[in-house]
Amino acid sequence: MGRTLENKKEIVAELKEQLKETQLTVVIDYQGLSVAEITDLRGRLREADATCKVTKNTLMRIAVEGDETWEPMTEFLKGSSAFLFIKEDLGSAIKAYQAFQKDTKKTELRGGVMEGQKLDVDQVKALTELPTKEELIARIAGAINSIPTKVAVGLNAVPTKLAVGLKEVPSSLVRAVKAVSEKEES
């Protein structure tokens, strides 16, 4: 028994809602995957705050129709399509998919859409080179943490250099007076 019109409308509404919360959507060909393998992929993606949805291309086409941000996706809608909805950590989610693909060798990445731009396979893979959210936070924390250290080192150096300079003044003054007096004697 097929889906009812009401059921299809619910699916389209759900897809539209998911797209609103997504930064990047990747389209893959999932032909040949078993239910267990799709479940495995979903589990891996869940750890990276991403989801995998298998739906008919027609329903996705209806969901993105008229939406400038997601309409470029229609170019990838052919064959057996699964959609990876990635919310934040793009690199981690794509790496999770690539690890799954390497293990199963059954899926094929078609492309993706981000901020209204169609991304080919190479552009999607290039996103894996971006640092993860945790790496960015660590870098920022390290940079912030180093500032007080550098200020403290600088402040500690000032009195030391001032003391060295002040210590040199009397001996320099003595040498200068001695030189002037020797000049006057000659």
C-alpha atoms as an extended CHARMM CRD file, in Angstrom:
* protein
*
       186  EXT
         1         1  MET       CA              0.0000000000        0.0000000000        0.0000000000  PROA      1               0.0000000000
         2         2  GLY       CA              1.4020000000        3.4090000000       -0.9900000000  PROA      2               0.0000000000
         3         3  ARG       CA              1.6510000000        6.5180000000        1.0760000000  PROA      3               0.0000000000
         4         4  THR       CA             -1.3680000000        8.7510000000        1.4100000000  PROA      4               0.0000000000
         5         5  LEU       CA             -1.2770000000       12.3640000000        0.2480000000  PROA      5               0.0000000000
         6         6  GLU       CA             -1.4970000000       13.4730000000        3.8810000000  PROA      6               0.0000000000
         7         7  ASN       CA              1.4560000000       11.2540000000        4.7750000000  PROA      7               0.0000000000
         8         8  LYS       CA              3.5170000000       12.6930000000        1.9160000000  PROA      8               0.0000000000
         9         9  LYS       CA              2.7230000000       16.2440000000        3.0370000000  PROA      9               0.0000000000
        10        10  GLU       CA              3.9400000000       15.3740000000        6.5510000000  PROA      10              0.0000000000
        11        11  ILE       CA              7.2110000000       14.0170000000        5.1360000000  PROA      11              0.0000000000
        12        12  VAL       CA              7.7340000000       17.1680000000        3.0290000000  PROA      12              0.0000000000
        13        13  ALA       CA              7.0310000000       19.3710000000        6.0740000000  PROA      13              0.0000000000
        14        14  GLU       CA              9.4950000000       17.3020000000        8.1290000000  PROA      14              0.0000000000
        15        15  LEU       CA             12.1580000000       17.6480000000        5.4180000000  PROA      15              0.0000000000
        16        16  LYS       CA             11.6370000000       21.4290000000        5.2630000000  PROA      16              0.0000000000
        17        17  GLU       CA             11.9890000000       21.6390000000        9.0590000000  PROA      17              0.0000000000
        18        18  GLN       CA             15.1730000000       19.5760000000        8.9960000000  PROA      18              0.0000000000
        19        19  LEU       CA             16.6430000000       21.7620000000        6.2490000000  PROA      19              0.0000000000
        20        20  LYS       CA             16.0230000000       24.8910000000        8.3720000000  PROA      20              0.0000000000
        21        21  GLU       CA             18.3020000000       23.5000000000       11.1060000000  PROA      21              0.0000000000
        22        22  THR       CA             20.9980000000       22.3410000000        8.6600000000  PROA      22              0.0000000000
        23        23  GLN       CA             24.1670000000       24.0620000000        7.4360000000  PROA      23              0.0000000000
        24        24  LEU       CA             25.0980000000       21.4350000000        4.8590000000  PROA      24              0.0000000000
        25        25  THR       CA             23.1270000000       18.6860000000        3.1640000000  PROA      25              0.0000000000
        26        26  VAL       CA             25.0250000000       15.9200000000        1.4020000000  PROA      26              0.0000000000
        27        27  VAL       CA             23.3720000000       13.5780000000       -1.0980000000  PROA      27              0.0000000000
        28        28  ILE       CA             24.6250000000       10.0040000000       -1.3500000000  PROA      28              0.0000000000
        29        29  ASP       CA             23.6290000000        6.9990000000       -3.4210000000  PROA      29              0.0000000000
        30        30  TYR       CA             22.8450000000        4.3170000000       -0.8820000000  PROA      30              0.0000000000
        31        31  GLN       CA             21.8790000000        1.4920000000       -3.2520000000  PROA      31              0.0000000000
        32        32  GLY       CA             22.8670000000       -1.8900000000       -1.9010000000  PROA      32              0.0000000000
        33        33  LEU       CA             22.9570000000       -0.9390000000        1.7880000000  PROA      33              0.0000000000
        34        34  SER       CA             21.1900000000       -3.2040000000        4.2380000000  PROA      34              0.0000000000
        35        35  VAL       CA             19.0290000000       -1.8840000000        7.0490000000  PROA      35              0.0000000000
        36        36  ALA       CA             21.8240000000       -2.7420000000        9.5050000000  PROA      36              0.0000000000
        37        37  GLU       CA             24.3370000000       -0.7240000000        7.4640000000  PROA      37              0.0000000000
        38        38  ILE       CA             22.0330000000        2.3040000000        7.2710000000  PROA      38              0.0000000000
        39        39  THR       CA             21.5180000000        2.0280000000       11.0110000000  PROA      39              0.0000000000
        40        40  ASP       CA             25.3090000000        1.9330000000       11.4480000000  PROA      40              0.0000000000
        41        41  LEU       CA             25.6900000000        5.0590000000        9.2800000000  PROA      41              0.0000000000
        42        42  ARG       CA             23.0010000000        6.8700000000       11.2810000000  PROA      42              0.0000000000
        43        43  GLY       CA             24.7570000000        5.9730000000       14.5330000000  PROA      43              0.0000000000
        44        44  ARG       CA             28.0930000000        7.2920000000       13.2850000000  PROA      44              0.0000000000
        45        45  LEU       CA             26.4870000000       10.5150000000       12.0670000000  PROA      45              0.0000000000
        46        46  ARG       CA             24.5650000000       11.0230000000       15.3090000000  PROA      46              0.0000000000
        47        47  GLU       CA             27.8860000000       11.3590000000       17.1630000000  PROA      47              0.0000000000
        48        48  ALA       CA             28.7490000000       14.2880000000       14.8380000000  PROA      48              0.0000000000
        49        49  ASP       CA             25.3130000000       15.9620000000       15.3300000000  PROA      49              0.0000000000
        50        50  ALA       CA             24.1250000000       14.9300000000       11.8590000000  PROA      50              0.0000000000
        51        51  THR       CA             21.2800000000       12.7640000000       10.6190000000  PROA      51              0.0000000000
        52        52  CYS       CA             20.6740000000       10.4910000000        7.6450000000  PROA      52              0.0000000000
        53        53  LYS       CA             17.2820000000       10.4060000000        5.9900000000  PROA      53              0.0000000000
        54        54  VAL       CA             16.2360000000        8.1050000000        3.1620000000  PROA      54              0.0000000000
        55        55  THR       CA             13.3340000000        9.5320000000        1.2000000000  PROA      55              0.0000000000
        56        56  LYS       CA             12.0230000000        9.6910000000       -2.3260000000  PROA      56              0.0000000000
        57        57  ASN       CA             13.6650000000       12.2180000000       -4.6170000000  PROA      57              0.0000000000
        58        58  THR       CA             10.2390000000       13.5830000000       -5.5420000000  PROA      58              0.0000000000
        59        59  LEU       CA              9.4460000000       14.4440000000       -1.9360000000  PROA      59              0.0000000000
        60        60  MET       CA             12.8330000000       16.1600000000       -1.4820000000  PROA      60              0.0000000000
        61        61  ARG       CA             12.3240000000       18.0550000000       -4.7490000000  PROA      61              0.0000000000
        62        62  ILE       CA              8.9780000000       19.3390000000       -3.4360000000  PROA      62              0.0000000000
        63        63  ALA       CA             10.6120000000       20.2760000000       -0.0880000000  PROA      63              0.0000000000
        64        64  VAL       CA             13.3670000000       22.3750000000       -1.7060000000  PROA      64              0.0000000000
        65        65  GLU       CA             11.2280000000       23.8760000000       -4.4760000000  PROA      65              0.0000000000
        66        66  GLY       CA             11.3160000000       27.6710000000       -4.3060000000  PROA      66              0.0000000000
        67        67  ASP       CA             13.9570000000       27.7010000000       -1.5290000000  PROA      67              0.0000000000
        68        68  GLU       CA             17.0630000000       29.4190000000       -2.9440000000  PROA      68              0.0000000000
        69        69  THR       CA             19.2460000000       27.9360000000       -0.2140000000  PROA      69              0.0000000000
        70        70  TRP       CA             18.4510000000       24.3050000000       -1.0310000000  PROA      70              0.0000000000
        71        71  GLU       CA             17.1510000000       24.3200000000       -4.6270000000  PROA      71              0.0000000000
        72        72  PRO       CA             20.6030000000       23.5050000000       -6.1320000000  PROA      72              0.0000000000
        73        73  MET       CA             20.1780000000       20.0470000000       -4.5440000000  PROA      73              0.0000000000
        74        74  THR       CA             17.7240000000       19.0590000000       -7.3060000000  PROA      74              0.0000000000
        75        75  GLU       CA             20.7100000000       18.3460000000       -9.5580000000  PROA      75              0.0000000000
        76        76  PHE       CA             21.7060000000       15.4110000000       -7.3100000000  PROA      76              0.0000000000
        77        77  LEU       CA             18.2200000000       13.8790000000       -7.0610000000  PROA      77              0.0000000000
        78        78  LYS       CA             18.4290000000       10.6850000000       -9.0840000000  PROA      78              0.0000000000
        79        79  GLY       CA             18.5150000000        7.0010000000       -8.2710000000  PROA      79              0.0000000000
        80        80  SER       CA             18.5230000000        5.8230000000       -4.6510000000  PROA      80              0.0000000000
        81        81  SER       CA             19.1460000000        8.9280000000       -2.5590000000  PROA      81              0.0000000000
        82        82  ALA       CA             19.9160000000        9.3180000000        1.0930000000  PROA      82              0.0000000000
        83        83  PHE       CA             20.4010000000       12.7520000000        2.5900000000  PROA      83              0.0000000000
        84        84  LEU       CA             22.8970000000       13.6460000000        5.2980000000  PROA      84              0.0000000000
        85        85  PHE       CA             21.7030000000       16.6950000000        7.2400000000  PROA      85              0.0000000000
        86        86  ILE       CA             24.7170000000       18.2430000000        8.9620000000  PROA      86              0.0000000000
        87        87  LYS       CA             23.9880000000       20.8900000000       11.5830000000  PROA      87              0.0000000000
        88        88  GLU       CA             27.3010000000       22.2370000000       12.8880000000  PROA      88              0.0000000000
        89        89  ASP       CA             30.4660000000       20.1790000000       12.8140000000  PROA      89              0.0000000000
        90        90  LEU       CA             30.8140000000       19.7230000000        9.0680000000  PROA      90              0.0000000000
        91        91  GLY       CA             34.2560000000       18.1250000000        9.0870000000  PROA      91              0.0000000000
        92        92  SER       CA             33.4380000000       15.4980000000       11.7130000000  PROA      92              0.0000000000
        93        93  ALA       CA             30.1950000000       14.4870000000       10.0180000000  PROA      93              0.0000000000
        94        94  ILE       CA             31.8210000000       14.1040000000        6.6130000000  PROA      94              0.0000000000
        95        95  LYS       CA             34.7060000000       12.1720000000        8.1750000000  PROA      95              0.0000000000
        96        96  ALA       CA             32.1540000000        9.8640000000        9.8430000000  PROA      96              0.0000000000
        97        97  TYR       CA             30.5060000000        9.2600000000        6.4570000000  PROA      97              0.0000000000
        98        98  GLN       CA             33.8880000000        8.6660000000        4.7710000000  PROA      98              0.0000000000
        99        99  ALA       CA             34.8440000000        6.1180000000        7.4310000000  PROA      99              0.0000000000
       100       100  PHE       CA             31.5210000000        4.3500000000        6.8730000000  PROA      100             0.0000000000
       101       101  GLN       CA             32.0160000000        4.4240000000        3.1010000000  PROA      101             0.0000000000
       102       102  LYS       CA             35.5430000000        3.0460000000        3.4660000000  PROA      102             0.0000000000
       103       103  ASP       CA             34.2230000000        0.1770000000        5.6030000000  PROA      103             0.0000000000
       104       104  THR       CA             31.2590000000       -0.7410000000        3.3790000000  PROA      104             0.0000000000
       105       105  LYS       CA             32.3820000000        0.4320000000       -0.0900000000  PROA      105             0.0000000000
       106       106  LYS       CA             28.6970000000        0.5170000000       -1.0510000000  PROA      106             0.0000000000
       107       107  THR       CA             27.7710000000        4.2000000000       -1.1260000000  PROA      107             0.0000000000
       108       108  GLU       CA             28.6900000000        6.9890000000       -3.4690000000  PROA      108             0.0000000000
       109       109  LEU       CA             28.8570000000       10.6700000000       -2.6180000000  PROA      109             0.0000000000
       110       110  ARG       CA             27.0410000000       12.7390000000       -5.2470000000  PROA      110             0.0000000000
       111       111  GLY       CA             27.5180000000       16.2300000000       -3.8410000000  PROA      111             0.0000000000
       112       112  GLY       CA             26.0420000000       18.6650000000       -1.4000000000  PROA      112             0.0000000000
       113       113  VAL       CA             24.5220000000       22.0790000000       -0.8740000000  PROA      113             0.0000000000
       114       114  MET       CA             25.6770000000       24.7120000000        1.5950000000  PROA      114             0.0000000000
       115       115  GLU       CA             24.4630000000       28.3230000000        1.8340000000  PROA      115             0.0000000000
       116       116  GLY       CA             22.7630000000       28.1060000000       -1.5510000000  PROA      116             0.0000000000
       117       117  GLN       CA             25.8940000000       26.8020000000       -3.2850000000  PROA      117             0.0000000000
       118       118  LYS       CA             26.1170000000       23.4510000000       -5.0140000000  PROA      118             0.0000000000
       119       119  LEU       CA             29.2310000000       21.5450000000       -3.9020000000  PROA      119             0.0000000000
       120       120  ASP       CA             30.8050000000       18.8200000000       -5.9890000000  PROA      120             0.0000000000
       121       121  VAL       CA             32.3930000000       15.7190000000       -4.4590000000  PROA      121             0.0000000000
       122       122  ASP       CA             35.8520000000       17.3230000000       -4.1250000000  PROA      122             0.0000000000
       123       123  GLN       CA             34.4410000000       20.4280000000       -2.4370000000  PROA      123             0.0000000000
       124       124  VAL       CA             32.5150000000       18.3030000000        0.0780000000  PROA      124             0.0000000000
       125       125  LYS       CA             35.6490000000       16.2730000000        0.8300000000  PROA      125             0.0000000000
       126       126  ALA       CA             37.6490000000       19.5060000000        1.2600000000  PROA      126             0.0000000000
       127       127  LEU       CA             35.3730000000       20.3860000000        4.1900000000  PROA      127             0.0000000000
       128       128  THR       CA             37.0040000000       17.5520000000        6.1600000000  PROA      128             0.0000000000
       129       129  GLU       CA             40.1800000000       19.6300000000        6.3070000000  PROA      129             0.0000000000
       130       130  LEU       CA             38.4260000000       22.2660000000        8.3950000000  PROA      130             0.0000000000
       131       131  PRO       CA             39.2190000000       22.0700000000       12.1110000000  PROA      131             0.0000000000
       132       132  THR       CA             36.5080000000       20.5960000000       14.3030000000  PROA      132             0.0000000000
       133       133  LYS       CA             34.5590000000       22.6930000000       16.7520000000  PROA      133             0.0000000000
       134       134  GLU       CA             36.6190000000       21.2700000000       19.6390000000  PROA      134             0.0000000000
       135       135  GLU       CA             39.9010000000       22.0710000000       17.8590000000  PROA      135             0.0000000000
       136       136  LEU       CA             38.7960000000       25.6640000000       17.2670000000  PROA      136             0.0000000000
       137       137  ILE       CA             37.7820000000       26.0640000000       20.9060000000  PROA      137             0.0000000000
       138       138  ALA       CA             41.1460000000       24.6510000000       22.0300000000  PROA      138             0.0000000000
       139       139  ARG       CA             43.0360000000       27.0260000000       19.7280000000  PROA      139             0.0000000000
       140       140  ILE       CA             41.0980000000       30.0400000000       20.9730000000  PROA      140             0.0000000000
       141       141  ALA       CA             41.5390000000       28.9880000000       24.6140000000  PROA      141             0.0000000000
       142       142  GLY       CA             45.2850000000       28.5130000000       24.0440000000  PROA      142             0.0000000000
       143       143  ALA       CA             45.5890000000       31.9450000000       22.4680000000  PROA      143             0.0000000000
       144       144  ILE       CA             43.6470000000       33.5880000000       25.2810000000  PROA      144             0.0000000000
       145       145  ASN       CA             45.6410000000       31.7020000000       27.9020000000  PROA      145             0.0000000000
       146       146  SER       CA             48.9870000000       32.7740000000       26.4140000000  PROA      146             0.0000000000
       147       147  ILE       CA             48.2060000000       36.4950000000       26.6590000000  PROA      147             0.0000000000
       148       148  PRO       CA             48.4600000000       36.7920000000       30.4900000000  PROA      148             0.0000000000
       149       149  THR       CA             51.6640000000       34.7170000000       30.4390000000  PROA      149             0.0000000000
       150       150  LYS       CA             53.2770000000       37.0280000000       27.8900000000  PROA      150             0.0000000000
       151       151  VAL       CA             52.1610000000       40.0970000000       29.8400000000  PROA      151             0.0000000000
       152       152  ALA       CA             53.5580000000       38.6620000000       33.0830000000  PROA      152             0.0000000000
       153       153  VAL       CA             56.8890000000       37.8220000000       31.4500000000  PROA      153             0.0000000000
       154       154  GLY       CA             57.0510000000       41.3300000000       30.0180000000  PROA      154             0.0000000000
       155       155  LEU       CA             56.2120000000       42.9410000000       33.3500000000  PROA      155             0.0000000000
       156       156  ASN       CA             58.8240000000       40.8410000000       35.1600000000  PROA      156             0.0000000000
       157       157  ALA       CA             61.4640000000       41.8810000000       32.6540000000  PROA      157             0.0000000000
       158       158  VAL       CA             60.8800000000       45.6220000000       33.1920000000  PROA      158             0.0000000000
       159       159  PRO       CA             62.1460000000       45.8490000000       36.8130000000  PROA      159             0.0000000000
       160       160  THR       CA             65.1100000000       43.5940000000       36.0170000000  PROA      160             0.0000000000
       161       161  LYS       CA             66.1890000000       45.6980000000       33.0540000000  PROA      161             0.0000000000
       162       162  LEU       CA             65.5520000000       48.8810000000       35.0260000000  PROA      162             0.0000000000
       163       163  ALA       CA             67.7270000000       47.5970000000       37.8790000000  PROA      163             0.0000000000
       164       164  VAL       CA             70.4840000000       46.5990000000       35.4600000000  PROA      164             0.0000000000
       165       165  GLY       CA             70.2740000000       50.0320000000       33.8330000000  PROA      165             0.0000000000
       166       166  LEU       CA             70.3810000000       51.8480000000       37.1630000000  PROA      166             0.0000000000
       167       167  LYS       CA             73.3180000000       49.7400000000       38.3050000000  PROA      167             0.0000000000
       168       168  GLU       CA             75.2150000000       50.7590000000       35.1700000000  PROA      168             0.0000000000
       169       169  VAL       CA             74.5920000000       54.5000000000       35.6410000000  PROA      169             0.0000000000
       170       170  PRO       CA             77.0820000000       55.0580000000       38.5360000000  PROA      170             0.0000000000
       171       171  SER       CA             79.8810000000       53.0440000000       36.9110000000  PROA      171             0.0000000000
       172       172  SER       CA             79.2530000000       54.8020000000       33.5900000000  PROA      172             0.0000000000
       173       173  LEU       CA             79.2590000000       58.1350000000       35.3990000000  PROA      173             0.0000000000
       174       174  VAL       CA             82.5270000000       57.2360000000       37.1110000000  PROA      174             0.0000000000
       175       175  ARG       CA             84.1110000000       56.2660000000       33.7850000000  PROA      175             0.0000000000
       176       176  ALA       CA             82.8950000000       59.4780000000       32.1800000000  PROA      176             0.0000000000
       177       177  VAL       CA             84.2520000000       61.6790000000       35.0100000000  PROA      177             0.0000000000
       178       178  LYS       CA             87.5710000000       59.7970000000       34.9180000000  PROA      178             0.0000000000
       179       179  ALA       CA             87.8300000000       60.2550000000       31.1580000000  PROA      179             0.0000000000
       180       180  VAL       CA             87.0860000000       63.9820000000       31.4130000000  PROA      180             0.0000000000
       181       181  SER       CA             89.6250000000       64.4530000000       34.2120000000  PROA      181             0.0000000000
       182       182  GLU       CA             92.2940000000       62.5520000000       32.2580000000  PROA      182             0.0000000000
       183       183  LYS       CA             91.6120000000       64.7940000000       29.2760000000  PROA      183             0.0000000000
       184       184  GLU       CA             92.0020000000       67.9060000000       31.4050000000  PROA      184             0.0000000000
       185       185  GLU       CA             95.2930000000       66.6220000000       32.8770000000  PROA      185             0.0000000000
       186       186  SER       CA             96.8340000000       66.0410000000       29.5210000000  PROA      186             0.0000000000
